[in-house]
Amino acid sequence: MQKIKKVIIPVGGFGTRFLPATKAQPKEMLPVVDKPVIQYLVEEAVDSGIEHVILVTGRGKRAIEDHFDHAAELESYLESRGKSDLAKEIRKISSMAFFSYVRQKEPKGIGDAVLLGVALTNNEPVAVMSGDDIIDSQIPALKQLINVYKKYGGPVIALKKIPLSEANKYGVIKGKSLGGGVWKIDGVVEKPKPEKAPSDMMVISKYILTPEVFSFLHKTKPAPNGEIYLTEAVDNYIKAGGKMYGYEVKGEWYDCGDKLGYMKAMVNYGIKHPELGEGFKEYLKGFRV
Ligand code: G1P
């Protein structure tokens, strides 16, 4: 079985759910306490064994490339002021992994972005992560998926239980539980009406995908809104007899592309922050809600 060494992270979207904050800056660069959202994701990937991070960017996303680049001037400035710990921390960001960038010319959905990333891979299984979803967990969420991939030998989707009333916001699976949080998936529907949802298990856009799935993605046509959905390619792969697994990831999920989800992440990581946590908790105690 091939080791998962590469992750594709689509970060080309406009961030319309977060306007006006995202008018002139990428949503992935919004900070959760003192690190941008995208850094949490890259750290999760690296902690899961990933060596090569492929970011699928677009216009207005240059700040992401700069963030993972060497910042020689800033580092020597910090060194000259005796702040070598901070300089070291800054240097580490650019050396965490090997970074590649490919630009998506128009936001045609996560499926289109993934195909652009696949062009930089070598007919190998890869991880895919959305640039929005941070999962706070003991074992990195991507590593949890890699463990299932290793055990079952097939592609894996991250799953989370949701109230049925929210099914129309997500990809939703049909499948059966194999125990231990693992599911055998029989189909995926993108954003079904709650009354038509096949289950209350939704897709978090975090996957381990194999070249067989990509061959279906190449054939997937855009939906009426112009987006190519990865879930549709996965569904067609399953219909053609492909094996697909799901895993109910352990951890707290924060959708940081959504204003409320982002605010929740800020509180969670604020409370846990080694230097700021105590002061922040004290501050929060003053609120009566
Ligand atoms: C995307 C996917 C959907 C998934 C969701 C959350 O939807 O298409 O399958 O459930 O992310 O990760 P979007 O939020 O881009 O509308």
PDB file of C-alpha atoms and ligand atoms in Angstrom:
ATOM      1  CA  MET A   1       0.000   0.000   0.000  1.00  0.00           C
ATOM      2  CA  GLN A   2       1.353   3.415  -0.999  1.00  0.00           C
ATOM      3  CA  LYS A   3       2.101   5.919   1.769  1.00  0.00           C
ATOM      4  CA  ILE A   4       0.014   9.132   1.714  1.00  0.00           C
ATOM      5  CA  LYS A   5       2.643  11.831   1.183  1.00  0.00           C
ATOM      6  CA  LYS A   6       0.698  14.629  -0.510  1.00  0.00           C
ATOM      7  CA  VAL A   7      -2.313  16.727   0.411  1.00  0.00           C
ATOM      8  CA  ILE A   8      -4.332  18.912  -1.932  1.00  0.00           C
ATOM      9  CA  ILE A   9      -5.923  21.912  -0.213  1.00  0.00           C
ATOM     10  CA  PRO A  10      -8.306  24.013  -2.342  1.00  0.00           C
ATOM     11  CA  VAL A  11      -8.108  27.652  -1.219  1.00  0.00           C
ATOM     12  CA  GLY A  12      -9.364  29.449  -4.327  1.00  0.00           C
ATOM     13  CA  GLY A  13     -12.925  30.235  -3.195  1.00  0.00           C
ATOM     14  CA  PHE A  14     -14.232  33.783  -2.733  1.00  0.00           C
ATOM     15  CA  GLY A  15     -15.259  33.296   0.896  1.00  0.00           C
ATOM     16  CA  THR A  16     -18.714  34.766   0.272  1.00  0.00           C
ATOM     17  CA  ARG A  17     -20.006  33.438   3.607  1.00  0.00           C
ATOM     18  CA  PHE A  18     -17.540  35.703   5.360  1.00  0.00           C
ATOM     19  CA  LEU A  19     -18.021  39.010   3.540  1.00  0.00           C
ATOM     20  CA  PRO A  20     -17.139  41.806   4.045  1.00  0.00           C
ATOM     21  CA  ALA A  21     -14.042  40.495   5.900  1.00  0.00           C
ATOM     22  CA  THR A  22     -12.975  38.527   2.811  1.00  0.00           C
ATOM     23  CA  LYS A  23     -13.385  41.316   0.275  1.00  0.00           C
ATOM     24  CA  ALA A  24      -9.632  41.971   0.057  1.00  0.00           C
ATOM     25  CA  GLN A  25      -8.058  39.112   2.022  1.00  0.00           C
ATOM     26  CA  PRO A  26      -8.247  35.324   1.812  1.00  0.00           C
ATOM     27  CA  LYS A  27     -10.584  33.719   4.333  1.00  0.00           C
ATOM     28  CA  GLU A  28      -7.863  31.113   4.962  1.00  0.00           C
ATOM     29  CA  MET A  29      -5.618  33.874   6.372  1.00  0.00           C
ATOM     30  CA  LEU A  30      -8.079  34.982   9.053  1.00  0.00           C
ATOM     31  CA  PRO A  31      -6.404  34.336  12.391  1.00  0.00           C
ATOM     32  CA  VAL A  32      -7.718  31.982  15.020  1.00  0.00           C
ATOM     33  CA  VAL A  33      -5.993  33.644  17.996  1.00  0.00           C
ATOM     34  CA  ASP A  34      -2.494  34.097  16.523  1.00  0.00           C
ATOM     35  CA  LYS A  35      -2.278  31.686  13.600  1.00  0.00           C
ATOM     36  CA  PRO A  36      -4.150  31.828  10.285  1.00  0.00           C
ATOM     37  CA  VAL A  37      -6.727  29.101   9.673  1.00  0.00           C
ATOM     38  CA  ILE A  38      -4.600  27.603   6.873  1.00  0.00           C
ATOM     39  CA  GLN A  39      -1.640  27.092   9.230  1.00  0.00           C
ATOM     40  CA  TYR A  40      -3.781  24.893  11.498  1.00  0.00           C
ATOM     41  CA  LEU A  41      -4.603  22.764   8.454  1.00  0.00           C
ATOM     42  CA  VAL A  42      -1.032  22.486   7.209  1.00  0.00           C
ATOM     43  CA  GLU A  43       0.111  21.550  10.740  1.00  0.00           C
ATOM     44  CA  GLU A  44      -2.591  18.879  10.897  1.00  0.00           C
ATOM     45  CA  ALA A  45      -1.356  17.503   7.559  1.00  0.00           C
ATOM     46  CA  VAL A  46       2.308  17.517   8.600  1.00  0.00           C
ATOM     47  CA  ASP A  47       1.446  15.881  11.953  1.00  0.00           C
ATOM     48  CA  SER A  48      -0.323  13.185   9.922  1.00  0.00           C
ATOM     49  CA  GLY A  49       2.829  12.363   7.924  1.00  0.00           C
ATOM     50  CA  ILE A  50       2.270  14.577   4.870  1.00  0.00           C
ATOM     51  CA  GLU A  51       5.463  15.817   3.183  1.00  0.00           C
ATOM     52  CA  HIS A  52       4.140  17.792   0.209  1.00  0.00           C
ATOM     53  CA  VAL A  53       1.343  20.376   0.473  1.00  0.00           C
ATOM     54  CA  ILE A  54      -0.362  21.394  -2.775  1.00  0.00           C
ATOM     55  CA  LEU A  55      -2.386  24.587  -2.390  1.00  0.00           C
ATOM     56  CA  VAL A  56      -4.880  25.341  -5.150  1.00  0.00           C
ATOM     57  CA  THR A  57      -5.101  29.117  -5.033  1.00  0.00           C
ATOM     58  CA  GLY A  58      -6.724  31.840  -7.103  1.00  0.00           C
ATOM     59  CA  ARG A  59      -6.691  35.587  -7.581  1.00  0.00           C
ATOM     60  CA  GLY A  60      -6.301  37.556  -4.344  1.00  0.00           C
ATOM     61  CA  LYS A  61      -4.705  34.639  -2.472  1.00  0.00           C
ATOM     62  CA  ARG A  62      -1.050  35.735  -2.599  1.00  0.00           C
ATOM     63  CA  ALA A  63      -0.926  36.185   1.188  1.00  0.00           C
ATOM     64  CA  ILE A  64      -1.134  32.397   1.557  1.00  0.00           C
ATOM     65  CA  GLU A  65       2.007  31.882  -0.555  1.00  0.00           C
ATOM     66  CA  ASP A  66       3.823  34.606   1.377  1.00  0.00           C
ATOM     67  CA  HIS A  67       2.832  32.992   4.669  1.00  0.00           C
ATOM     68  CA  PHE A  68       4.511  29.698   3.777  1.00  0.00           C
ATOM     69  CA  ASP A  69       7.532  31.366   2.151  1.00  0.00           C
ATOM     70  CA  HIS A  70      10.854  32.189   3.781  1.00  0.00           C
ATOM     71  CA  ALA A  71      10.625  35.693   5.336  1.00  0.00           C
ATOM     72  CA  ALA A  72      14.369  36.473   5.382  1.00  0.00           C
ATOM     73  CA  GLU A  73      14.055  40.178   6.210  1.00  0.00           C
ATOM     74  CA  LEU A  74      11.583  39.652   9.054  1.00  0.00           C
ATOM     75  CA  GLU A  75      13.651  36.796  10.487  1.00  0.00           C
ATOM     76  CA  SER A  76      16.902  38.809  10.543  1.00  0.00           C
ATOM     77  CA  TYR A  77      15.043  41.788  12.003  1.00  0.00           C
ATOM     78  CA  LEU A  78      13.732  39.603  14.843  1.00  0.00           C
ATOM     79  CA  GLU A  79      17.214  38.093  15.387  1.00  0.00           C
ATOM     80  CA  SER A  80      18.784  41.555  15.566  1.00  0.00           C
ATOM     81  CA  ARG A  81      16.273  42.535  18.276  1.00  0.00           C
ATOM     82  CA  GLY A  82      17.095  39.450  20.348  1.00  0.00           C
ATOM     83  CA  LYS A  83      13.809  37.746  19.503  1.00  0.00           C
ATOM     84  CA  SER A  84      15.360  34.534  18.239  1.00  0.00           C
ATOM     85  CA  ASP A  85      12.545  32.317  19.575  1.00  0.00           C
ATOM     86  CA  LEU A  86      10.041  34.213  17.478  1.00  0.00           C
ATOM     87  CA  ALA A  87      12.418  34.137  14.493  1.00  0.00           C
ATOM     88  CA  LYS A  88      12.667  30.359  14.877  1.00  0.00           C
ATOM     89  CA  GLU A  89       8.882  29.999  15.039  1.00  0.00           C
ATOM     90  CA  ILE A  90       8.502  32.092  11.880  1.00  0.00           C
ATOM     91  CA  ARG A  91      11.199  30.092  10.064  1.00  0.00           C
ATOM     92  CA  LYS A  92       9.512  26.808  10.970  1.00  0.00           C
ATOM     93  CA  ILE A  93       6.354  27.798   9.055  1.00  0.00           C
ATOM     94  CA  SER A  94       8.184  27.737   5.711  1.00  0.00           C
ATOM     95  CA  SER A  95      10.114  24.553   6.403  1.00  0.00           C
ATOM     96  CA  MET A  96       7.231  22.377   7.647  1.00  0.00           C
ATOM     97  CA  ALA A  97       6.704  20.777   4.244  1.00  0.00           C
ATOM     98  CA  PHE A  98       7.408  21.117   0.529  1.00  0.00           C
ATOM     99  CA  PHE A  99       4.839  23.570  -0.868  1.00  0.00           C
ATOM    100  CA  SER A 100       3.467  23.752  -4.393  1.00  0.00           C
ATOM    101  CA  TYR A 101       0.890  26.134  -5.784  1.00  0.00           C
ATOM    102  CA  VAL A 102      -1.437  25.850  -8.713  1.00  0.00           C
ATOM    103  CA  ARG A 103      -3.977  28.516  -9.623  1.00  0.00           C
ATOM    104  CA  GLN A 104      -7.625  27.906 -10.270  1.00  0.00           C
ATOM    105  CA  LYS A 105      -8.652  30.412 -12.925  1.00  0.00           C
ATOM    106  CA  GLU A 106     -12.285  30.571 -11.811  1.00  0.00           C
ATOM    107  CA  PRO A 107     -14.020  29.213  -8.721  1.00  0.00           C
ATOM    108  CA  LYS A 108     -15.547  26.094 -10.267  1.00  0.00           C
ATOM    109  CA  GLY A 109     -15.860  24.174  -7.032  1.00  0.00           C
ATOM    110  CA  ILE A 110     -13.792  21.806  -4.969  1.00  0.00           C
ATOM    111  CA  GLY A 111     -13.878  19.056  -7.647  1.00  0.00           C
ATOM    112  CA  ASP A 112     -12.240  21.301 -10.243  1.00  0.00           C
ATOM    113  CA  ALA A 113      -9.660  22.484  -7.688  1.00  0.00           C
ATOM    114  CA  VAL A 114      -8.778  18.919  -6.743  1.00  0.00           C
ATOM    115  CA  LEU A 115      -8.170  17.996 -10.396  1.00  0.00           C
ATOM    116  CA  LEU A 116      -5.709  20.884 -10.729  1.00  0.00           C
ATOM    117  CA  GLY A 117      -3.891  19.535  -7.674  1.00  0.00           C
ATOM    118  CA  VAL A 118      -3.975  15.964  -8.987  1.00  0.00           C
ATOM    119  CA  ALA A 119      -1.933  17.168 -11.980  1.00  0.00           C
ATOM    120  CA  LEU A 120       0.964  17.618  -9.504  1.00  0.00           C
ATOM    121  CA  THR A 121       0.690  14.058  -8.200  1.00  0.00           C
ATOM    122  CA  ASN A 122       2.005  10.839  -9.650  1.00  0.00           C
ATOM    123  CA  ASN A 123      -0.946   8.465 -10.022  1.00  0.00           C
ATOM    124  CA  GLU A 124      -0.896   7.952  -6.256  1.00  0.00           C
ATOM    125  CA  PRO A 125      -3.421   8.087  -3.389  1.00  0.00           C
ATOM    126  CA  VAL A 126      -3.524  11.558  -1.809  1.00  0.00           C
ATOM    127  CA  ALA A 127      -5.251  13.450   0.978  1.00  0.00           C
ATOM    128  CA  VAL A 128      -7.668  16.297   0.295  1.00  0.00           C
ATOM    129  CA  MET A 129      -8.600  18.888   2.904  1.00  0.00           C
ATOM    130  CA  SER A 130     -10.866  21.909   2.655  1.00  0.00           C
ATOM    131  CA  GLY A 131      -9.253  25.189   3.657  1.00  0.00           C
ATOM    132  CA  ASP A 132     -12.064  25.898   6.144  1.00  0.00           C
ATOM    133  CA  ASP A 133     -12.503  22.940   8.441  1.00  0.00           C
ATOM    134  CA  ILE A 134     -10.349  22.859  11.565  1.00  0.00           C
ATOM    135  CA  ILE A 135     -10.765  19.813  13.783  1.00  0.00           C
ATOM    136  CA  ASP A 136      -9.410  20.044  17.320  1.00  0.00           C
ATOM    137  CA  SER A 137      -8.494  16.491  18.280  1.00  0.00           C
ATOM    138  CA  GLN A 138      -5.902  14.434  20.123  1.00  0.00           C
ATOM    139  CA  ILE A 139      -4.981  12.425  17.032  1.00  0.00           C
ATOM    140  CA  PRO A 140      -4.857  14.741  13.977  1.00  0.00           C
ATOM    141  CA  ALA A 141      -8.072  14.247  11.992  1.00  0.00           C
ATOM    142  CA  LEU A 142      -6.204  13.447   8.774  1.00  0.00           C
ATOM    143  CA  LYS A 143      -4.148  10.820  10.591  1.00  0.00           C
ATOM    144  CA  GLN A 144      -7.406   9.219  11.767  1.00  0.00           C
ATOM    145  CA  LEU A 145      -8.446   8.911   8.100  1.00  0.00           C
ATOM    146  CA  ILE A 146      -5.023   7.559   7.085  1.00  0.00           C
ATOM    147  CA  ASN A 147      -5.342   4.883   9.790  1.00  0.00           C
ATOM    148  CA  VAL A 148      -8.696   3.766   8.329  1.00  0.00           C
ATOM    149  CA  TYR A 149      -7.204   3.808   4.811  1.00  0.00           C
ATOM    150  CA  LYS A 150      -4.364   1.563   5.990  1.00  0.00           C
ATOM    151  CA  LYS A 151      -6.723  -0.867   7.703  1.00  0.00           C
ATOM    152  CA  TYR A 152      -9.405  -1.125   4.986  1.00  0.00           C
ATOM    153  CA  GLY A 153      -7.304  -0.418   1.902  1.00  0.00           C
ATOM    154  CA  GLY A 154      -9.741   1.965   0.221  1.00  0.00           C
ATOM    155  CA  PRO A 155     -10.534   5.685  -0.023  1.00  0.00           C
ATOM    156  CA  VAL A 156     -11.980   7.350   3.098  1.00  0.00           C
ATOM    157  CA  ILE A 157     -14.244  10.340   3.791  1.00  0.00           C
ATOM    158  CA  ALA A 158     -14.403  12.212   7.116  1.00  0.00           C
ATOM    159  CA  LEU A 159     -17.913  12.131   8.572  1.00  0.00           C
ATOM    160  CA  LYS A 160     -19.804  13.976  11.286  1.00  0.00           C
ATOM    161  CA  LYS A 161     -23.308  13.448  12.644  1.00  0.00           C
ATOM    162  CA  ILE A 162     -25.561  16.471  12.108  1.00  0.00           C
ATOM    163  CA  PRO A 163     -29.182  17.379  12.844  1.00  0.00           C
ATOM    164  CA  LEU A 164     -31.199  16.323   9.760  1.00  0.00           C
ATOM    165  CA  SER A 165     -32.519  19.885   9.402  1.00  0.00           C
ATOM    166  CA  GLU A 166     -28.998  20.924   8.288  1.00  0.00           C
ATOM    167  CA  ALA A 167     -28.635  18.278   5.561  1.00  0.00           C
ATOM    168  CA  ASN A 168     -29.174  20.867   2.796  1.00  0.00           C
ATOM    169  CA  LYS A 169     -25.835  22.518   3.663  1.00  0.00           C
ATOM    170  CA  TYR A 170     -23.637  19.436   3.220  1.00  0.00           C
ATOM    171  CA  GLY A 171     -22.795  16.271   1.343  1.00  0.00           C
ATOM    172  CA  VAL A 172     -24.723  13.460   3.054  1.00  0.00           C
ATOM    173  CA  ILE A 173     -23.949   9.740   2.872  1.00  0.00           C
ATOM    174  CA  LYS A 174     -25.951   6.567   2.583  1.00  0.00           C
ATOM    175  CA  GLY A 175     -24.161   3.649   4.184  1.00  0.00           C
ATOM    176  CA  LYS A 176     -23.858   1.168   6.991  1.00  0.00           C
ATOM    177  CA  SER A 177     -21.812   1.279  10.140  1.00  0.00           C
ATOM    178  CA  LEU A 178     -19.009  -1.291  10.401  1.00  0.00           C
ATOM    179  CA  GLY A 179     -18.454  -0.365  14.056  1.00  0.00           C
ATOM    180  CA  GLY A 180     -15.714   1.693  15.676  1.00  0.00           C
ATOM    181  CA  GLY A 181     -16.832   4.817  13.785  1.00  0.00           C
ATOM    182  CA  VAL A 182     -16.094   3.254  10.373  1.00  0.00           C
ATOM    183  CA  TRP A 183     -18.795   3.236   7.656  1.00  0.00           C
ATOM    184  CA  LYS A 184     -19.080   1.427   4.346  1.00  0.00           C
ATOM    185  CA  ILE A 185     -20.509   4.093   2.039  1.00  0.00           C
ATOM    186  CA  ASP A 186     -23.146   3.164  -0.559  1.00  0.00           C
ATOM    187  CA  GLY A 187     -23.721   6.648  -1.952  1.00  0.00           C
ATOM    188  CA  VAL A 188     -23.294  10.384  -1.415  1.00  0.00           C
ATOM    189  CA  VAL A 189     -25.787  13.159  -2.174  1.00  0.00           C
ATOM    190  CA  GLU A 190     -24.765  16.813  -2.281  1.00  0.00           C
ATOM    191  CA  LYS A 191     -26.987  19.131  -0.210  1.00  0.00           C
ATOM    192  CA  PRO A 192     -30.239  17.101  -0.151  1.00  0.00           C
ATOM    193  CA  LYS A 193     -33.486  18.484   1.244  1.00  0.00           C
ATOM    194  CA  PRO A 194     -33.753  17.269   4.868  1.00  0.00           C
ATOM    195  CA  GLU A 195     -36.761  15.044   4.013  1.00  0.00           C
ATOM    196  CA  LYS A 196     -34.741  13.397   1.230  1.00  0.00           C
ATOM    197  CA  ALA A 197     -31.477  13.013   3.175  1.00  0.00           C
ATOM    198  CA  PRO A 198     -30.346   9.363   3.215  1.00  0.00           C
ATOM    199  CA  SER A 199     -28.881   9.707   6.745  1.00  0.00           C
ATOM    200  CA  ASP A 200     -27.726  12.224   9.303  1.00  0.00           C
ATOM    201  CA  MET A 201     -24.039  11.599   8.527  1.00  0.00           C
ATOM    202  CA  MET A 202     -22.484  14.446   6.637  1.00  0.00           C
ATOM    203  CA  VAL A 203     -19.260  14.814   4.704  1.00  0.00           C
ATOM    204  CA  ILE A 204     -16.535  17.037   6.115  1.00  0.00           C
ATOM    205  CA  SER A 205     -14.403  17.873   3.097  1.00  0.00           C
ATOM    206  CA  LYS A 206     -11.437  15.825   4.265  1.00  0.00           C
ATOM    207  CA  TYR A 207     -10.617  12.724   2.261  1.00  0.00           C
ATOM    208  CA  ILE A 208      -8.100  10.074   1.346  1.00  0.00           C
ATOM    209  CA  LEU A 209      -8.655   9.552  -2.378  1.00  0.00           C
ATOM    210  CA  THR A 210      -7.186   7.129  -4.884  1.00  0.00           C
ATOM    211  CA  PRO A 211      -6.505   7.478  -8.635  1.00  0.00           C
ATOM    212  CA  GLU A 212      -9.643   5.370  -9.367  1.00  0.00           C
ATOM    213  CA  VAL A 213     -11.794   8.120  -7.801  1.00  0.00           C
ATOM    214  CA  PHE A 214      -9.983  10.790  -9.837  1.00  0.00           C
ATOM    215  CA  SER A 215     -10.852   8.995 -13.061  1.00  0.00           C
ATOM    216  CA  PHE A 216     -14.530   9.618 -12.159  1.00  0.00           C
ATOM    217  CA  LEU A 217     -13.792  13.213 -11.175  1.00  0.00           C
ATOM    218  CA  HIS A 218     -12.380  13.828 -14.678  1.00  0.00           C
ATOM    219  CA  LYS A 219     -15.773  12.801 -16.083  1.00  0.00           C
ATOM    220  CA  THR A 220     -17.922  14.818 -13.647  1.00  0.00           C
ATOM    221  CA  LYS A 221     -19.913  17.633 -15.242  1.00  0.00           C
ATOM    222  CA  PRO A 222     -20.513  20.937 -13.434  1.00  0.00           C
ATOM    223  CA  ALA A 223     -23.758  21.261 -11.438  1.00  0.00           C
ATOM    224  CA  PRO A 224     -26.278  23.932 -12.553  1.00  0.00           C
ATOM    225  CA  ASN A 225     -24.432  26.474 -10.349  1.00  0.00           C
ATOM    226  CA  GLY A 226     -21.199  25.822 -12.297  1.00  0.00           C
ATOM    227  CA  GLU A 227     -19.458  23.913  -9.483  1.00  0.00           C
ATOM    228  CA  ILE A 228     -17.914  20.477  -9.929  1.00  0.00           C
ATOM    229  CA  TYR A 229     -18.682  18.459  -6.816  1.00  0.00           C
ATOM    230  CA  LEU A 230     -16.247  15.922  -5.469  1.00  0.00           C
ATOM    231  CA  THR A 231     -19.157  14.143  -3.809  1.00  0.00           C
ATOM    232  CA  GLU A 232     -20.728  13.483  -7.233  1.00  0.00           C
ATOM    233  CA  ALA A 233     -17.506  11.862  -8.490  1.00  0.00           C
ATOM    234  CA  VAL A 234     -17.351   9.756  -5.320  1.00  0.00           C
ATOM    235  CA  ASP A 235     -20.971   8.696  -5.821  1.00  0.00           C
ATOM    236  CA  ASN A 236     -20.281   7.650  -9.434  1.00  0.00           C
ATOM    237  CA  TYR A 237     -17.186   5.737  -8.335  1.00  0.00           C
ATOM    238  CA  ILE A 238     -19.293   3.811  -5.797  1.00  0.00           C
ATOM    239  CA  LYS A 239     -22.067   3.160  -8.366  1.00  0.00           C
ATOM    240  CA  ALA A 240     -19.418   1.620 -10.642  1.00  0.00           C
ATOM    241  CA  GLY A 241     -18.508  -0.832  -7.871  1.00  0.00           C
ATOM    242  CA  GLY A 242     -15.717   1.117  -6.116  1.00  0.00           C
ATOM    243  CA  LYS A 243     -15.202   0.625  -2.385  1.00  0.00           C
ATOM    244  CA  MET A 244     -15.500   3.730  -0.216  1.00  0.00           C
ATOM    245  CA  TYR A 245     -15.266   4.092   3.542  1.00  0.00           C
ATOM    246  CA  GLY A 246     -16.244   6.826   5.978  1.00  0.00           C
ATOM    247  CA  TYR A 247     -14.937   7.614   9.426  1.00  0.00           C
ATOM    248  CA  GLU A 248     -16.664   9.586  12.160  1.00  0.00           C
ATOM    249  CA  VAL A 249     -13.671  11.706  13.074  1.00  0.00           C
ATOM    250  CA  LYS A 250     -13.020  12.170  16.755  1.00  0.00           C
ATOM    251  CA  GLY A 251     -12.650  15.813  17.726  1.00  0.00           C
ATOM    252  CA  GLU A 252     -14.398  19.161  17.741  1.00  0.00           C
ATOM    253  CA  TRP A 253     -15.146  20.462  14.229  1.00  0.00           C
ATOM    254  CA  TYR A 254     -15.057  24.176  13.431  1.00  0.00           C
ATOM    255  CA  ASP A 255     -16.209  25.459  10.050  1.00  0.00           C
ATOM    256  CA  CYS A 256     -14.015  28.553   9.884  1.00  0.00           C
ATOM    257  CA  GLY A 257     -15.484  29.653   6.536  1.00  0.00           C
ATOM    258  CA  ASP A 258     -18.672  30.420   8.463  1.00  0.00           C
ATOM    259  CA  LYS A 259     -18.847  33.425  10.788  1.00  0.00           C
ATOM    260  CA  LEU A 260     -20.333  31.560  13.754  1.00  0.00           C
ATOM    261  CA  GLY A 261     -18.047  28.541  13.287  1.00  0.00           C
ATOM    262  CA  TYR A 262     -15.048  30.866  13.211  1.00  0.00           C
ATOM    263  CA  MET A 263     -16.147  32.643  16.399  1.00  0.00           C
ATOM    264  CA  LYS A 264     -16.498  29.273  18.149  1.00  0.00           C
ATOM    265  CA  ALA A 265     -12.991  28.292  17.008  1.00  0.00           C
ATOM    266  CA  MET A 266     -11.617  31.557  18.360  1.00  0.00           C
ATOM    267  CA  VAL A 267     -13.148  30.893  21.800  1.00  0.00           C
ATOM    268  CA  ASN A 268     -11.961  27.254  21.866  1.00  0.00           C
ATOM    269  CA  TYR A 269      -8.367  28.009  20.867  1.00  0.00           C
ATOM    270  CA  GLY A 270      -8.369  31.207  22.948  1.00  0.00           C
ATOM    271  CA  ILE A 271      -9.192  29.295  26.120  1.00  0.00           C
ATOM    272  CA  LYS A 272      -6.533  26.680  25.319  1.00  0.00           C
ATOM    273  CA  HIS A 273      -3.780  29.115  24.360  1.00  0.00           C
ATOM    274  CA  PRO A 274      -0.701  28.580  26.600  1.00  0.00           C
ATOM    275  CA  GLU A 275      -0.077  32.309  27.191  1.00  0.00           C
ATOM    276  CA  LEU A 276      -3.476  33.899  26.681  1.00  0.00           C
ATOM    277  CA  GLY A 277      -5.830  31.167  27.934  1.00  0.00           C
ATOM    278  CA  GLU A 278      -6.012  32.112  31.605  1.00  0.00           C
ATOM    279  CA  GLY A 279      -6.566  35.801  30.939  1.00  0.00           C
ATOM    280  CA  PHE A 280      -9.157  35.028  28.275  1.00  0.00           C
ATOM    281  CA  LYS A 281     -11.092  32.690  30.578  1.00  0.00           C
ATOM    282  CA  GLU A 282     -11.132  35.374  33.278  1.00  0.00           C
ATOM    283  CA  TYR A 283     -12.445  37.846  30.713  1.00  0.00           C
ATOM    284  CA  LEU A 284     -15.197  35.495  29.536  1.00  0.00           C
ATOM    285  CA  LYS A 285     -16.418  34.972  33.100  1.00  0.00           C
ATOM    286  CA  GLY A 286     -17.549  38.598  33.064  1.00  0.00           C
ATOM    287  CA  PHE A 287     -20.178  37.823  30.393  1.00  0.00           C
ATOM    288  CA  ARG A 288     -23.729  36.938  31.393  1.00  0.00           C
ATOM    289  CA  VAL A 289     -25.514  35.333  28.431  1.00  0.00           C
TER     290      VAL A 289
HETATM  291  C1  G1P B   1     -18.557  21.478   0.667  1.00  0.00           C
HETATM  292  C2  G1P B   1     -18.868  20.099   0.072  1.00  0.00           C
HETATM  293  C3  G1P B   1     -19.830  19.308   0.976  1.00  0.00           C
HETATM  294  C4  G1P B   1     -19.296  19.270   2.401  1.00  0.00           C
HETATM  295  C5  G1P B   1     -19.023  20.695   2.914  1.00  0.00           C
HETATM  296  C6  G1P B   1     -18.390  20.708   4.319  1.00  0.00           C
HETATM  297  O1  G1P B   1     -19.702  22.287   0.585  1.00  0.00           O
HETATM  298  O2  G1P B   1     -19.396  20.259  -1.234  1.00  0.00           O
HETATM  299  O3  G1P B   1     -19.954  17.996   0.470  1.00  0.00           O
HETATM  300  O4  G1P B   1     -20.251  18.601   3.239  1.00  0.00           O
HETATM  301  O5  G1P B   1     -18.123  21.375   2.023  1.00  0.00           O
HETATM  302  O6  G1P B   1     -17.045  20.323   4.312  1.00  0.00           O
HETATM  303  P1  G1P B   1     -19.587  23.917   0.656  1.00  0.00           P
HETATM  304  O7  G1P B   1     -19.422  24.239   2.127  1.00  0.00           O
HETATM  305  O8  G1P B   1     -18.412  24.298  -0.162  1.00  0.00           O
HETATM  306  O9  G1P B   1     -20.893  24.416   0.118  1.00  0.00           O
END
